Tab-separated table of C-alpha atoms in Angstrom:
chain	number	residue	atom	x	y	z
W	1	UNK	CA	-48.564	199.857	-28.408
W	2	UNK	CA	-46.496	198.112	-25.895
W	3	UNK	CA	-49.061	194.880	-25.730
W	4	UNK	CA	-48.583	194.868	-29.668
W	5	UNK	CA	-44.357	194.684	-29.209
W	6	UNK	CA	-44.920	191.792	-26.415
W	7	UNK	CA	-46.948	189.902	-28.979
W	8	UNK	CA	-44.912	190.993	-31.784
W	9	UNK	CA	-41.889	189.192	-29.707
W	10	UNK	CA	-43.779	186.536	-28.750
W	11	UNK	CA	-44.402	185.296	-32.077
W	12	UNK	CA	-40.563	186.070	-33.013
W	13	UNK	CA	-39.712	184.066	-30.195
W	14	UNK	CA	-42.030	181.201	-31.456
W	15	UNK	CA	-40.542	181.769	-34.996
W	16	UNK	CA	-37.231	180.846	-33.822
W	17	UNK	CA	-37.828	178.073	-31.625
W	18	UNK	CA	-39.885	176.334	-34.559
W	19	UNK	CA	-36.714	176.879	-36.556
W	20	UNK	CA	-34.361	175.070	-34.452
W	21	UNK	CA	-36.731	172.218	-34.403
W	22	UNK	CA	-37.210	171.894	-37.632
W	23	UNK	CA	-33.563	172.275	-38.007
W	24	UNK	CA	-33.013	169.454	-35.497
W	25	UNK	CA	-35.351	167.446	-37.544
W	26	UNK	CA	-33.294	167.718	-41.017
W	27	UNK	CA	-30.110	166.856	-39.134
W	28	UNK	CA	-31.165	163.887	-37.218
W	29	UNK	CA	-28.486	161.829	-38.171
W	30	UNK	CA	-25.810	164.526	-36.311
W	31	UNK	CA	-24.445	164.096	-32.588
W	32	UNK	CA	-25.143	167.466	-29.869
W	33	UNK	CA	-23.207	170.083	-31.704
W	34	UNK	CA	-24.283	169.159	-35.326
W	35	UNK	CA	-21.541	166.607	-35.949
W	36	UNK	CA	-20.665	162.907	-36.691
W	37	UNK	CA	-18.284	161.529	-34.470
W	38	UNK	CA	-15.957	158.205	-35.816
W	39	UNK	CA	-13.928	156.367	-33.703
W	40	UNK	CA	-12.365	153.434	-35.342
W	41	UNK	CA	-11.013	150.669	-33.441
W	42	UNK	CA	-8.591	147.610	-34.553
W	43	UNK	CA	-5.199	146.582	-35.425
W	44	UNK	CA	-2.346	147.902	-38.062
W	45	UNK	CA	-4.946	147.844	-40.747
W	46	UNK	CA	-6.911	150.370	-38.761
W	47	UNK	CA	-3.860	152.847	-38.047
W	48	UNK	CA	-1.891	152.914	-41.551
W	49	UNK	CA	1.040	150.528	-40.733
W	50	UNK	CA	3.452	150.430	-43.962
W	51	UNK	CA	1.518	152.666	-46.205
W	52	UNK	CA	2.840	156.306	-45.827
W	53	UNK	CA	-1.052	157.187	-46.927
W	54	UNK	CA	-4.094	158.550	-45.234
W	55	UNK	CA	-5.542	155.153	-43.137
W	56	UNK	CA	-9.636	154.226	-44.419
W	57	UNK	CA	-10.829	155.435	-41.293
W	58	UNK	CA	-10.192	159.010	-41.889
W	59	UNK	CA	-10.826	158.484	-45.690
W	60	UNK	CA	-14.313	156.900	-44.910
W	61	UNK	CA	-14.654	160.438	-42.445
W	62	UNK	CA	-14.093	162.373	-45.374
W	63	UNK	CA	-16.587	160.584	-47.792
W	64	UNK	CA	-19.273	160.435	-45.177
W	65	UNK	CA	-19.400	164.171	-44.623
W	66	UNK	CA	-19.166	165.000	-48.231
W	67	UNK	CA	-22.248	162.497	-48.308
W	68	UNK	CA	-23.880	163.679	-44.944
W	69	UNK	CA	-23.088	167.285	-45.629
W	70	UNK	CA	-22.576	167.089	-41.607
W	71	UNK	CA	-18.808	167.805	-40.148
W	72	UNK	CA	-17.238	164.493	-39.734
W	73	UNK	CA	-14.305	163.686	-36.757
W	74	UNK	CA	-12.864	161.093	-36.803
W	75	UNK	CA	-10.669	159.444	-34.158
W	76	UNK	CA	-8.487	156.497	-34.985
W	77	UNK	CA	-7.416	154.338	-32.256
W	78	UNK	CA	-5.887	151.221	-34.301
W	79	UNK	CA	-2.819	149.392	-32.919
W	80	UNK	CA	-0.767	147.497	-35.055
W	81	UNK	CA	-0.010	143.716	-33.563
W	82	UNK	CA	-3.641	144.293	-31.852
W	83	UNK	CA	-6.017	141.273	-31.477
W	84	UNK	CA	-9.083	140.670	-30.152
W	85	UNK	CA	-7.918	140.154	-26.412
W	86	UNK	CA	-5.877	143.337	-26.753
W	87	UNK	CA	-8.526	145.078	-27.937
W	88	UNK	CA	-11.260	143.961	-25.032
W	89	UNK	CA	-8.476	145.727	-22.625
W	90	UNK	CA	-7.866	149.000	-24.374
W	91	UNK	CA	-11.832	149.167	-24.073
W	92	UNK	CA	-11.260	148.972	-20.690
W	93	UNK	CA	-8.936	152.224	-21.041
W	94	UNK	CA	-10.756	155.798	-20.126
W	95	UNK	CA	-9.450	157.457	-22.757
W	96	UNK	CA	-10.737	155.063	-25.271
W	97	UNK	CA	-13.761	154.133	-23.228
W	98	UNK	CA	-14.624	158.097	-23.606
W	99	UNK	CA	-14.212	157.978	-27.374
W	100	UNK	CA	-16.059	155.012	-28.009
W	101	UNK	CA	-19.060	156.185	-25.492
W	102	UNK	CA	-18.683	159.896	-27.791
W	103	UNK	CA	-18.904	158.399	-31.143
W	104	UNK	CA	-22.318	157.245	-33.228
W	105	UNK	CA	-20.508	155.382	-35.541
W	106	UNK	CA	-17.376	152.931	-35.005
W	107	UNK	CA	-15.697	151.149	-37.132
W	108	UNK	CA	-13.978	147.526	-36.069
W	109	UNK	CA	-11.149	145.460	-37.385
W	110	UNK	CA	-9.543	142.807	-35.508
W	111	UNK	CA	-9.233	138.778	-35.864
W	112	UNK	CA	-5.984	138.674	-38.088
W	113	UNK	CA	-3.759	138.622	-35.619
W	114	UNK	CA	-5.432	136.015	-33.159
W	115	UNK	CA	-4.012	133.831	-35.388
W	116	UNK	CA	-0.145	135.224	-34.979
W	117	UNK	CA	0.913	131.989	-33.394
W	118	UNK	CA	-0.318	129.854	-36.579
W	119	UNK	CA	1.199	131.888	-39.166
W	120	UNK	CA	4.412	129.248	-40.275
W	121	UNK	CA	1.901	126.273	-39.693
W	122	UNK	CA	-0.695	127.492	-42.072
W	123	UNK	CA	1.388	129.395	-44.460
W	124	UNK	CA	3.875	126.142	-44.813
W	125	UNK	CA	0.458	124.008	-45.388
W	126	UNK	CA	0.810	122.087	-42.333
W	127	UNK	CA	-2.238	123.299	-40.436
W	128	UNK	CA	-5.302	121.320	-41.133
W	129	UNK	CA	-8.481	120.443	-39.155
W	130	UNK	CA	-8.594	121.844	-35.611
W	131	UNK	CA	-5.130	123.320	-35.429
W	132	UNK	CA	-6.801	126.262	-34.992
W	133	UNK	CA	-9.601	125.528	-33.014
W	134	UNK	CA	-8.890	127.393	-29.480
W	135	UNK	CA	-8.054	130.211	-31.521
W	136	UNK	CA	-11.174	130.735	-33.150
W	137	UNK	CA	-12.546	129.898	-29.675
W	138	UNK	CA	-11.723	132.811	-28.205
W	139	UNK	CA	-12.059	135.098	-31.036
W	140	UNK	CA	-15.475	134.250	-31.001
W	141	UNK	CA	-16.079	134.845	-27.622
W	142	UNK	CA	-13.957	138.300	-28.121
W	143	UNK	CA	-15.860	139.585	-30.197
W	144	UNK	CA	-19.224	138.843	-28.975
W	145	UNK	CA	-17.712	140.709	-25.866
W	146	UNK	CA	-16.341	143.461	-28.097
W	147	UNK	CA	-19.505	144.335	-29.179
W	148	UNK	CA	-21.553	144.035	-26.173
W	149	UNK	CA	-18.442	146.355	-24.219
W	150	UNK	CA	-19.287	149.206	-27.462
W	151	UNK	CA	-23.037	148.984	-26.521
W	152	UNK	CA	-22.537	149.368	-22.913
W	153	UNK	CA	-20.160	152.107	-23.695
W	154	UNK	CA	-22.894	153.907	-25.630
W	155	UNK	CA	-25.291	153.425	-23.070
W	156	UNK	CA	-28.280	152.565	-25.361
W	157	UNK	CA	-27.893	155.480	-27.822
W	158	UNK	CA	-28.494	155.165	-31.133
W	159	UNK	CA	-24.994	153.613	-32.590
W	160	UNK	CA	-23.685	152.318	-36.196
W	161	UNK	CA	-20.776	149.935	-36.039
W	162	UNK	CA	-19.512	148.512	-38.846
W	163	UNK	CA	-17.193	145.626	-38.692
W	164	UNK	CA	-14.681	144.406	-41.462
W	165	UNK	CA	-13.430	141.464	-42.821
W	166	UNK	CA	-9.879	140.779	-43.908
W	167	UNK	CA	-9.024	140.219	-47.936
W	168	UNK	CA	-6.477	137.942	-46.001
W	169	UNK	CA	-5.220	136.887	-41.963
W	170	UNK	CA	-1.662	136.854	-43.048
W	171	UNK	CA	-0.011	138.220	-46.629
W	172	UNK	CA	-1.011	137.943	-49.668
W	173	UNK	CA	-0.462	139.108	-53.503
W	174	UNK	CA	3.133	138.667	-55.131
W	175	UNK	CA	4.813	138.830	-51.775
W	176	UNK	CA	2.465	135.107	-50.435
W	177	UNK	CA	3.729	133.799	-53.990
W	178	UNK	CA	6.971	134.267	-53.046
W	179	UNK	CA	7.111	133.411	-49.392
W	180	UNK	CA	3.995	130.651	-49.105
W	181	UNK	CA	3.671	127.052	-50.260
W	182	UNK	CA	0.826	126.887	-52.950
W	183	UNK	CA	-0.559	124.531	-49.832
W	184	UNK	CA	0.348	127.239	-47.492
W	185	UNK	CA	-1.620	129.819	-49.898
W	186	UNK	CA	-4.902	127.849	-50.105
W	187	UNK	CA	-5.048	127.341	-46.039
W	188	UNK	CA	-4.288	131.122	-45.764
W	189	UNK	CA	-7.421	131.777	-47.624
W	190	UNK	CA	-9.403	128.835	-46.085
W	191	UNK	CA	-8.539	130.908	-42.241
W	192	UNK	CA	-9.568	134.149	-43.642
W	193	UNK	CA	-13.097	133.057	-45.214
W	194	UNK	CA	-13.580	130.787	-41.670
W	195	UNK	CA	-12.334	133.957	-40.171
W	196	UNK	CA	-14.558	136.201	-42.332
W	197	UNK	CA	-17.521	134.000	-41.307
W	198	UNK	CA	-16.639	134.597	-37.567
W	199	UNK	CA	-16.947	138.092	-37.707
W	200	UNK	CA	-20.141	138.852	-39.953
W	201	UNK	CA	-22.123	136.093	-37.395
W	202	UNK	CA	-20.709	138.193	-34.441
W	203	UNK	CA	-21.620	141.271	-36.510
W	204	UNK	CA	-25.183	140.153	-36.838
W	205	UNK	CA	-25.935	138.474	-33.565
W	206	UNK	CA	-24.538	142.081	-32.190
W	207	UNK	CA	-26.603	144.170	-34.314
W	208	UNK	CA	-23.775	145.817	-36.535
W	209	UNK	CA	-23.017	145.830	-39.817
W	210	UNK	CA	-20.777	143.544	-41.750
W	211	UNK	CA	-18.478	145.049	-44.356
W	212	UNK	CA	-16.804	142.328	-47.150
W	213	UNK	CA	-13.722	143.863	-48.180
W	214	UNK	CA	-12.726	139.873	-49.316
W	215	UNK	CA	-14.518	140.055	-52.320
W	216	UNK	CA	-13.214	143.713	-53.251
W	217	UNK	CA	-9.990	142.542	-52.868
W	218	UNK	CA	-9.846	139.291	-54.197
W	219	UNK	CA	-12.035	140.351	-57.215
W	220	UNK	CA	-9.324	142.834	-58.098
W	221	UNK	CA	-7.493	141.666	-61.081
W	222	UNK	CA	-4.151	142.101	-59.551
W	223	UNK	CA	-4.332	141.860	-55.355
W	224	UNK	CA	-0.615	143.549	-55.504
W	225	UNK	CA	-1.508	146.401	-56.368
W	226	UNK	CA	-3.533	147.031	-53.559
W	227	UNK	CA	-1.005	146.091	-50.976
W	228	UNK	CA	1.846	147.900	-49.335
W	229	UNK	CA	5.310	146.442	-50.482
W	230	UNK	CA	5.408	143.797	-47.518
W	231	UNK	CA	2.196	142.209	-48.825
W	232	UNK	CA	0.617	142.388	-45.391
W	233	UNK	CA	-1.298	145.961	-45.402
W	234	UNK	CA	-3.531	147.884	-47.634
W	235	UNK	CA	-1.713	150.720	-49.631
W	236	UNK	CA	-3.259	154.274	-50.129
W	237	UNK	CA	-5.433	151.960	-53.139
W	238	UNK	CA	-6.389	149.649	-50.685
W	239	UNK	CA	-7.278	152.322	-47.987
W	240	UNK	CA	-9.301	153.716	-50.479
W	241	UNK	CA	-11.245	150.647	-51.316
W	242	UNK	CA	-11.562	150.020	-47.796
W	243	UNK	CA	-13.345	153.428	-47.336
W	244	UNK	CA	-15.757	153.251	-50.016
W	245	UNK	CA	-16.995	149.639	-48.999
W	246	UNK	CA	-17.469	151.143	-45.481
W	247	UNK	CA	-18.796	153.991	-46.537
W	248	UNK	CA	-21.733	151.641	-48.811
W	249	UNK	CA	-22.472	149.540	-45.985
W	250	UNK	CA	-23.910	153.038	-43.904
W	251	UNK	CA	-27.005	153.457	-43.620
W	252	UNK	CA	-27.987	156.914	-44.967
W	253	UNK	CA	-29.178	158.778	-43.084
W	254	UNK	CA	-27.522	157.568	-39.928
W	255	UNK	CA	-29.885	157.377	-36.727
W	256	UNK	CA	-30.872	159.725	-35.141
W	257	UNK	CA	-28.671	160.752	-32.066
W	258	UNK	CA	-30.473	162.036	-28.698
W	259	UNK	CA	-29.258	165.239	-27.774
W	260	UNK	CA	-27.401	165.186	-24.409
W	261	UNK	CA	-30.371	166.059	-21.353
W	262	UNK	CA	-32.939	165.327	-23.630
């Protein structure tokens, strides 16, 4: 009787192991604990600035777990006036170092505002040829460094990062009309297609994923009316958009995470 409970228990015991592997298996794409962890890293695109709304970051968080069926957090570390120097040093930060090395997916946005110092000489139509050259020198170079900083970060685990492009470096819609030479309007768009370039090159020399939001944007019948009132940021429209292109480019499922000690 008793050798018939051990082996009764036994098998139990073989039952439920069997079930948490097979579990495991159906949930690959989930981090230790069963989750998805975002972090999303860039400038005031990335945290919200003049939109009142829900950022994309936490908007893609909610579409990917209503697609995943997995529980989604999502940490959002944008800074508005960031650029791609800024952003090498906050990488260098603890806190954000332990987010980025906790997350399997991250989400990048930065360029836009390497180009800060060029804003009345492109925007006036006075910026031709190489007046931006060191500029997109060193973004270049950032972001190759970005990338390479995420990986270390993750220490060879499996890792989506999705990178954006910009619908424009400096405003656009109604508000560019108004403020930007027709010149000025054309070289605007000329920086943010060189800059778009930039970034999906770095994206695939770094094994990540680039994410067009120009076309979306510039597609859209009226441009305004995905904008926040200063023509510089997405509003809650644009956020939206932003999340749904994201949320296109991932692959489905994700890769598969190692668990922690295994």
């Amino acid at each position: 009787m008793i050798e018939n409970l051990r082996r009764l228990a036994a098998g139990l015991l073989v039952v439920a192991l069997l079930s948490v592997i097979s579990g495991a298996d159906t949930v690959g794409e989930m981090r230790t604990g069963g989750d998805v962890r975002v972090v999303a890293l860039g400038d005031s695109v990335t945290s919200g600035s003049n939109c009142d709304c829900t950022p994309f970051p936490q908007l893609y968080g909610d579409l990917l777990e209503d697609r995943s069926g997995a529980a989604v957090t999502v940490d959002n570390l944008g800074v508005g006036g960031l650029d791609s120097t800024g952003l090498l040093q906050q990488l260098g930060q603890r806190g954000v170092a332990q987010a980025v090395g906790a997350a399997n997916v991250v989400l990048l946005t930065i360029g836009a505002n390497d180009f800060g110092d060029r804003h009345d000489d492109v925007t006036s139509g006075q910026c031709a040829g190489d007046c931006v050259a060191d500029e997109f020198e060193r973004l270049t170079a950032n972001l190759g460094r970005i990338l390479s900083r995420v990986r270390t970060l993750r220490a060879g685990r499996p890792t989506t990062v999705l990178m954006t492009g910009y619908w424009n470096v400096f405003k656009d819609g109604e508000v560019a009309e108004r403020q930007y030479t027709p010149g000025g309007r054309i070289a605007s768009d000329q920086l943010t297609v060189r800059t778009n370039a930039a970034i999906a090159a770095a994206a695939r020399a770094g094994d990540a994923t680039y994410a067009d939001i120009y076309t979306p944007f510039e597609d859209n019948p009226d441009v305004t009316a995905l904008l926040a009132s200063d023509g510089d940021h997405p509003d809650a429209t644009g956020h939206a958009l932003i999340a749904r292109v994201l949320l296109a480019a991932t692959p489905n499922p994700l890769p598969a995470s190692p668990r922690q000690g295994g």
